[in-house]
XYZ file of C-alpha atoms in Angstrom:
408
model
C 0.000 0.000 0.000
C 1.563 3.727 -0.942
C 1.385 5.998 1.377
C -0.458 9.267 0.696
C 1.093 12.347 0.277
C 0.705 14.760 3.284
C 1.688 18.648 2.781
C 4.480 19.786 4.872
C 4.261 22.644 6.687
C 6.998 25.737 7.413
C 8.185 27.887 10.091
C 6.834 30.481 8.262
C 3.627 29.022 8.133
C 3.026 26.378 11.088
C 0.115 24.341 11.155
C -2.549 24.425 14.006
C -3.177 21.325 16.528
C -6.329 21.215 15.330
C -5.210 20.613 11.591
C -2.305 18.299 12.552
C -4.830 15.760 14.217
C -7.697 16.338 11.143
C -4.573 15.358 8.926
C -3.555 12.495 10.642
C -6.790 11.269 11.116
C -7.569 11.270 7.299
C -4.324 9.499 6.801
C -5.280 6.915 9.081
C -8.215 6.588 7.729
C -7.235 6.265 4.218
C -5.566 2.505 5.559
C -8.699 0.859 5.455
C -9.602 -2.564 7.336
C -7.056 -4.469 8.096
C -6.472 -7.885 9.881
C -4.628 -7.918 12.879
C -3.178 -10.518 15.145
C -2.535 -10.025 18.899
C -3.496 -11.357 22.571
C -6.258 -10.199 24.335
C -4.978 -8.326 27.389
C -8.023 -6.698 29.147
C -11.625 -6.672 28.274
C -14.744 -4.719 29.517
C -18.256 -5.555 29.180
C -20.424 -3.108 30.552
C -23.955 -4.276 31.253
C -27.016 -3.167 29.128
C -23.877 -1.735 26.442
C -23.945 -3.197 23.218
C -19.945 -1.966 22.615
C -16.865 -4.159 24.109
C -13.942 -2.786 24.562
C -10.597 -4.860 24.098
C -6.855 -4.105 24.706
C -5.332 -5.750 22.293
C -1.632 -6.736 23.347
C 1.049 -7.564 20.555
C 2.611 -10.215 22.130
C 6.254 -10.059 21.313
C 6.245 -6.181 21.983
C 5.403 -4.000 24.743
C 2.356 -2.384 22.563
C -1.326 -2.553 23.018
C -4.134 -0.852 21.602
C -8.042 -0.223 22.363
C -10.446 -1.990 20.322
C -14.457 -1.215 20.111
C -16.546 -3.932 19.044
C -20.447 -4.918 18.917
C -20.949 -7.344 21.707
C -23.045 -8.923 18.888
C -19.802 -9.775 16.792
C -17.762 -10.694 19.649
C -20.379 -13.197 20.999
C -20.892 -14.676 17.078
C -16.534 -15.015 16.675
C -15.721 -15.515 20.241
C -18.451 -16.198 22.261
C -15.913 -17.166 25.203
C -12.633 -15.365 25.057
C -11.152 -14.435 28.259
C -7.718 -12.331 28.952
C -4.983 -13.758 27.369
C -6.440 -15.595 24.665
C -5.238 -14.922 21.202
C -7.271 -13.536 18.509
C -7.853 -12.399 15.332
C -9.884 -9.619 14.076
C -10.928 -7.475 10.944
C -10.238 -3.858 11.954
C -10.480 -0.210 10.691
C -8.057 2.115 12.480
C -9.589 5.097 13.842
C -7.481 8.277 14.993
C -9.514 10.121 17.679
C -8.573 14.066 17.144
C -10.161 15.208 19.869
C -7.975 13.513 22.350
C -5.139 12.010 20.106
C -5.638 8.332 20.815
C -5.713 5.317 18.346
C -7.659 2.725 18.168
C -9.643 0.112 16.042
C -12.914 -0.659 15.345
C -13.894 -4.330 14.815
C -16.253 -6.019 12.473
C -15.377 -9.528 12.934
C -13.777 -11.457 16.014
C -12.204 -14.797 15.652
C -10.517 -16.858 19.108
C -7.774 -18.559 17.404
C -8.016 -22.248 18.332
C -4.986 -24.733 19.619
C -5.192 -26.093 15.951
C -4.516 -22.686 14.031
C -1.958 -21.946 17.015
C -0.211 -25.186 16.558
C 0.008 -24.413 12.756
C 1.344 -21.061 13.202
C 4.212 -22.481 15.576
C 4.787 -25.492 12.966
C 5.442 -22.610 10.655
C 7.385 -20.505 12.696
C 9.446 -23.536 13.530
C 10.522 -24.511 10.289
C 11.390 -20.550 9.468
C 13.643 -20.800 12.500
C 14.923 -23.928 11.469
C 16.451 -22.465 7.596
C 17.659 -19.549 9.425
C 20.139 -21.819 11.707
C 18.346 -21.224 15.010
C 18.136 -24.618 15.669
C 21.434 -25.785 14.307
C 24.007 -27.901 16.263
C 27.051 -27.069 15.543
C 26.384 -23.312 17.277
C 25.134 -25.111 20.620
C 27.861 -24.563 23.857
C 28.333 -26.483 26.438
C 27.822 -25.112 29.354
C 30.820 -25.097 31.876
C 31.630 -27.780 34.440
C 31.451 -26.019 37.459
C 30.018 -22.468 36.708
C 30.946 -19.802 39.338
C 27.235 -18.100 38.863
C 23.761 -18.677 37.335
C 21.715 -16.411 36.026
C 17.502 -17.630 36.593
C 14.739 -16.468 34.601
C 11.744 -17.201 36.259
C 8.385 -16.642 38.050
C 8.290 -15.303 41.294
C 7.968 -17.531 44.604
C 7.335 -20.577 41.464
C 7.887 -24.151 42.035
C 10.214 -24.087 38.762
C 12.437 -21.204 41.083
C 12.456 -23.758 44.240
C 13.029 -26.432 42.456
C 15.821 -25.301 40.532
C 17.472 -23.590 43.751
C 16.722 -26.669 46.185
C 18.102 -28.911 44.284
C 21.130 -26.886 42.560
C 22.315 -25.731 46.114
C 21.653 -29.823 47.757
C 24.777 -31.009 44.570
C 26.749 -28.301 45.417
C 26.262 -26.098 48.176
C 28.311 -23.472 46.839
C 26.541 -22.505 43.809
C 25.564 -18.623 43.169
C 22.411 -17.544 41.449
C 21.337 -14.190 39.718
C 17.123 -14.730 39.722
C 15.510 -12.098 37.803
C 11.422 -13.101 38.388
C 9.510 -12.032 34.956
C 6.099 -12.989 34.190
C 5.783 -16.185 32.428
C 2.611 -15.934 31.046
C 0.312 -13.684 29.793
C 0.832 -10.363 27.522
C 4.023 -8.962 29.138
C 5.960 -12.295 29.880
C 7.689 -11.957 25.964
C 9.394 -8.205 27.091
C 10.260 -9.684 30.779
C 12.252 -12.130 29.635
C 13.712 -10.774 27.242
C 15.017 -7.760 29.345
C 16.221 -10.188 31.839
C 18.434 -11.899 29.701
C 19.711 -8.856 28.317
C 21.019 -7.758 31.779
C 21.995 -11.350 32.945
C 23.643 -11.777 29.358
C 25.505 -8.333 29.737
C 26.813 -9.661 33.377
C 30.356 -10.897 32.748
C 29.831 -12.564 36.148
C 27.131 -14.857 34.985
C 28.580 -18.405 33.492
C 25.069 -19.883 32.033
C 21.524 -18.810 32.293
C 18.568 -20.743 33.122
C 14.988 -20.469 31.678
C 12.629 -21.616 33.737
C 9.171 -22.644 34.193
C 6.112 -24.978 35.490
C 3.959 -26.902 33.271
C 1.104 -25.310 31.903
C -1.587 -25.903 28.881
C -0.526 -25.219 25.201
C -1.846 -21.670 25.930
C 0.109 -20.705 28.791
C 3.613 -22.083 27.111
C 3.160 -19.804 24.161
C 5.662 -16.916 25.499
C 8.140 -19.541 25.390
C 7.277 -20.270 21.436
C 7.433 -16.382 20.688
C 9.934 -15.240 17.794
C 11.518 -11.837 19.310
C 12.285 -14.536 22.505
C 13.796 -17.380 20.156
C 16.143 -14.523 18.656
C 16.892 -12.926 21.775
C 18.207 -16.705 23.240
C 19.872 -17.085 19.800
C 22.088 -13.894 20.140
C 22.868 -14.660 23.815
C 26.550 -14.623 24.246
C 25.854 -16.363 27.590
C 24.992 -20.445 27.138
C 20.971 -20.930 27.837
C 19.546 -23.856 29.386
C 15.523 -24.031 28.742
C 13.787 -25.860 31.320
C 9.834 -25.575 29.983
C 7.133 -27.349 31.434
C 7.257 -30.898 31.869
C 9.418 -33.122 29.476
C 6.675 -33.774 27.072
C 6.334 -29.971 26.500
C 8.500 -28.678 23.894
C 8.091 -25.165 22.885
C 10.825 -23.525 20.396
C 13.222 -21.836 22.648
C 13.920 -25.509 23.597
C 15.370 -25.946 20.196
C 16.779 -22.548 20.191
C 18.666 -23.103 23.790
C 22.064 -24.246 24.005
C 21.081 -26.966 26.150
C 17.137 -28.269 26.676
C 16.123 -29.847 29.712
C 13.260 -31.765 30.356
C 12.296 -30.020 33.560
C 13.260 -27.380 35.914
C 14.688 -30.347 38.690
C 16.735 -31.774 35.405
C 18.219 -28.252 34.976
C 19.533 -27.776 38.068
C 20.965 -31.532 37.715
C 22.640 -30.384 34.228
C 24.261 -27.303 35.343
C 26.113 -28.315 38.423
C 27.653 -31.627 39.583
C 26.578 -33.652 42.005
C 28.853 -32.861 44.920
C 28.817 -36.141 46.992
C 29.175 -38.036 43.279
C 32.259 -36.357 42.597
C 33.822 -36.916 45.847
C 33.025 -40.776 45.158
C 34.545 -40.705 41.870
C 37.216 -39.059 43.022
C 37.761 -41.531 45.475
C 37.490 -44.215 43.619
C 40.087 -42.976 41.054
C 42.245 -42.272 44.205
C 41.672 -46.421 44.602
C 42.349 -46.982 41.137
C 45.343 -45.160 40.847
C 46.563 -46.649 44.774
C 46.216 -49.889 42.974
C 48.075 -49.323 39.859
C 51.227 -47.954 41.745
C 51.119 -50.827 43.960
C 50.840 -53.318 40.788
C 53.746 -51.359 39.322
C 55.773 -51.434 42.197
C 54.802 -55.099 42.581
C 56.064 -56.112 38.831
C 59.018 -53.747 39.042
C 59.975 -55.693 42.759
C 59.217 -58.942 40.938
C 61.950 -57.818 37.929
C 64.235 -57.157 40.370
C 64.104 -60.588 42.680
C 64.491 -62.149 39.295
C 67.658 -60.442 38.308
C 69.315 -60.808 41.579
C 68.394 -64.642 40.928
C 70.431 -64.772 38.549
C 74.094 -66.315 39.408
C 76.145 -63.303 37.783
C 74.184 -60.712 41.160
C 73.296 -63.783 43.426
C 77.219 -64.244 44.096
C 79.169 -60.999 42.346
C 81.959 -61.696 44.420
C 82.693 -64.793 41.827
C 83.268 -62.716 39.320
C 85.139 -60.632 41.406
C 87.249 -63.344 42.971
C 88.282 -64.805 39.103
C 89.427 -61.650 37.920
C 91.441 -61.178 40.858
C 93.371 -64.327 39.860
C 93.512 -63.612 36.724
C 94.804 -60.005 37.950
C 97.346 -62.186 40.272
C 98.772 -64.617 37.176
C 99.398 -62.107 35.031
C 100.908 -59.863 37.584
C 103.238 -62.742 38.878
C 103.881 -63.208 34.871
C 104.837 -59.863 33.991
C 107.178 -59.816 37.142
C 108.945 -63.231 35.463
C 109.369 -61.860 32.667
C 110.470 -58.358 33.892
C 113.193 -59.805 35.774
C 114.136 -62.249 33.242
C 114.699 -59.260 31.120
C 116.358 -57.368 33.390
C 119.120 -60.165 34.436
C 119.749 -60.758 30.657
C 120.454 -56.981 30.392
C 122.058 -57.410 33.025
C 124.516 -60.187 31.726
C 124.323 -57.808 28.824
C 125.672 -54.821 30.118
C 128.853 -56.843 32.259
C 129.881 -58.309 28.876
C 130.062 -54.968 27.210
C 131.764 -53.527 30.278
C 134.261 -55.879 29.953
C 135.058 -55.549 26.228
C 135.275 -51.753 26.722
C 137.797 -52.566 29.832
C 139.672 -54.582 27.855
C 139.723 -52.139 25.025
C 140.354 -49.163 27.199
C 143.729 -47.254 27.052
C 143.810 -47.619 31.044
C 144.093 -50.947 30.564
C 146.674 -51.016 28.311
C 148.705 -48.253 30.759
C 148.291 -50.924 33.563
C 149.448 -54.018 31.458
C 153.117 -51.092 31.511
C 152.445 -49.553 28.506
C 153.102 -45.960 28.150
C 151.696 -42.486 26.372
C 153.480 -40.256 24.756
C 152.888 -36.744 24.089
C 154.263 -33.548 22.543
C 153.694 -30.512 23.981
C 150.627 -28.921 22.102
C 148.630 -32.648 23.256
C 149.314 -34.706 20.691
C 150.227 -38.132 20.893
C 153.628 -39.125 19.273
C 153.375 -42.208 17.067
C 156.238 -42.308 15.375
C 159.715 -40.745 15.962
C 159.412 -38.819 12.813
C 157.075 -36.539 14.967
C 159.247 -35.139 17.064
C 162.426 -32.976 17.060
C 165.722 -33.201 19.002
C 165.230 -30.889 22.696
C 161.112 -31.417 22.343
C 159.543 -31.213 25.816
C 157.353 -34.720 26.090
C 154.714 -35.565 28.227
C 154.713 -39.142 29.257
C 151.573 -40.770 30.709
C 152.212 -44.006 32.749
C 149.058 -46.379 34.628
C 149.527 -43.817 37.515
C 151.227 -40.927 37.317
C 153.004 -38.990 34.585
C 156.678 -37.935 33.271
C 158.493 -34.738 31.853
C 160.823 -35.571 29.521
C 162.923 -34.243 26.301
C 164.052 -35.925 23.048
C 168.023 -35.837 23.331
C 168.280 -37.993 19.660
C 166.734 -40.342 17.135
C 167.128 -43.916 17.637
């Protein structure tokens, strides 16, 4: 539908109140009937009145307008709506000048029925699905032990004792965030998601929990609402939805990171079992206990079986063989040391004798004499001297001056 053209006004030339509302209310008018979808938040039947009036509610939106209807209509369409119900009507939308309100005027009422709603949500299901709401792979896990949890729930509800009573019984320790919201009903869509805006914008908060009781297809439809399947989807902050009982599936189940059957199985998802883990840990204490002592046990066993053996039983064997073998060849090398040495020995007196008897001592002693001039050297023949030469005569012991007087 195009939008009519609506003249502008200037500073120069500002339009009245008056005019502003006339204007609006022909543009409004020029929409025509339309057919709108919302949730029926309040409704007022004065007696002896032939008009209802509604508030209409959108349900994913904090939004409502008035609608005036024939009590005729509304008893023909919906004979038995009460607050909360959803509906859909054929509307005109009607801009009141006089006091600047809008509002719609009904024709035609229809109560949408658990078959029609159970369509829509099929739909809307399968839309979420090809957009990758649903898909695996972007799930988290949630972590072991988280340090806080953020709870999205009603106030004083058995879904908020139960997952408190039975969080805190595993492990005593655990911290919790609980923002209560309204879980049903016209403004339960903006609750939630404005609590897990702040508990997602809380670095302190590890995983969030949605929460609540069982309740008819009607009351669960918050949980099934688009803007709230989104909101979970862009949580930065792992979501566990814990909806109704465990045949109730609405589609932030399939949007959450983790689903759990009920608010009791939440609390047993998100944090251990205390007295469990101090039984598992004790039994891997056992286990591991056991396996040293088996080690030490086979390693001990290894070790009696070597020193079996006769090489460790007795090492002093070994010891005591090389020690004579250490002794024989000792006793041999001194054999043949001293063998050696008296040859050399025999050796060496030979030689000394030879050089004794080859010595010019000897010779002196056997009377034998040296002669020699005066510069040293030894006369040999007589040819080597002159008549009056000074000799030097060299005797076994002693020596002798003498001079050549002739030749012989």
């Amino acid at each position: 539908m195009t939008q009519p053209e609506i003249p502008r006004s200037t500073p120069e030339e500002p339009w009245p109140v008056r005019v502003v509302s006339q204007k609006l209310s022909a543009w409004i008018a020029k929409l025509g009937w339309v057919w709108v979808d919302g949730q029926v938040a309040q409704i007022s039947r004065r007696p002896g009145a032939s008009t209802v009036f509604l508030t209409l509610r959108d349900p994913s939106a904090d939004l409502s307008l008035t609608v005036t209807t024939n009590r005729d209509v509304l008893d023909l369409g919906a004979p038995s709506l009460e607050e909360g119900a959803r509906v859909v009507m054929h509307a005109k939308p009607e801009f009141y000048a006089a006091r600047g309100t809008l509002s719609l005027r009904a024709d035609e009422v229809r109560q949408v029925g658990l078959g029609e709603l159970l369509a829509r949500l099929e739909k809307l299901k399968k839309l979420l699905a090809a957009e990758g709401l649903f898909a695996r792979e972007r799930k988290r896990r949630p972590p072991f032990l988280p340090s806080r949890i953020g709870l999205i729930t009603g106030r004083s509800s058995a879904a908020e004792r139960d997952v408190l009573t039975n969080a805190k019984r595993r492990w005593p320790a655990v911290e919790f965030r609980v923002i209560n919201v309204a879980v049903q009903g016209p403004t339960a869509v903006p609750q939630m998601i404005d609590a897990l805006k702040v508990l997602d914008g809380d670095d302190t908060i590890d995983v969030i929990i949605l929460a609540r009781g069982g309740g008819s297809v009607e009351d669960l439809l918050p949980f099934s609402d688009e803007a709230l399947c989104r909101a979970v989807f862009h949580c930065r902050t792992p979501v566990v939805s814990a909806i109704g009982h465990e045949t109730d599936t609405p589609l932030v189940d399939y949007v959450a990171d983790v689903r759990a059957s009920t608010p009791t199985d939440a609390a047993k998802r998100i944090v251990p079992d205390l007295a469990e883990e101090l039984r598992l840990i004790k039994l891997a204490r056992h286990r591991l206990d056991r396996a040293v002592t088996g080690l030490l046990d086979r390693e001990q066993h290894r070790l009696d079986a070597i020193r079996s053996r006769p090489v460790l039983a007795r090492p002093d064997v070994m010891v005591d063989q090389r020690a004579t073998d250490v002794t024989a060849l000792r006793d041999r090398a001194t054999r043949c040391l001293d063998h050696r040495l008296r040859g050399a020995g025999e050796e060496l007196r030979h030689t000394l004798a030879r050089l004794r008897a080859l010595s010019p001592a000897a010779t002196l002693q056997r009377g034998y004499a040296i002669v020699q001039r005066a510069d040293g050297h030894v006369v040999r023949a007589a040819g080597d001297v002159a008549e009056d030469d000074p000799l030097r005569v060299r005797l076994s012991e002693g020596e002798l001056a003498a001079r050549v007087v002739g030749h012989g």
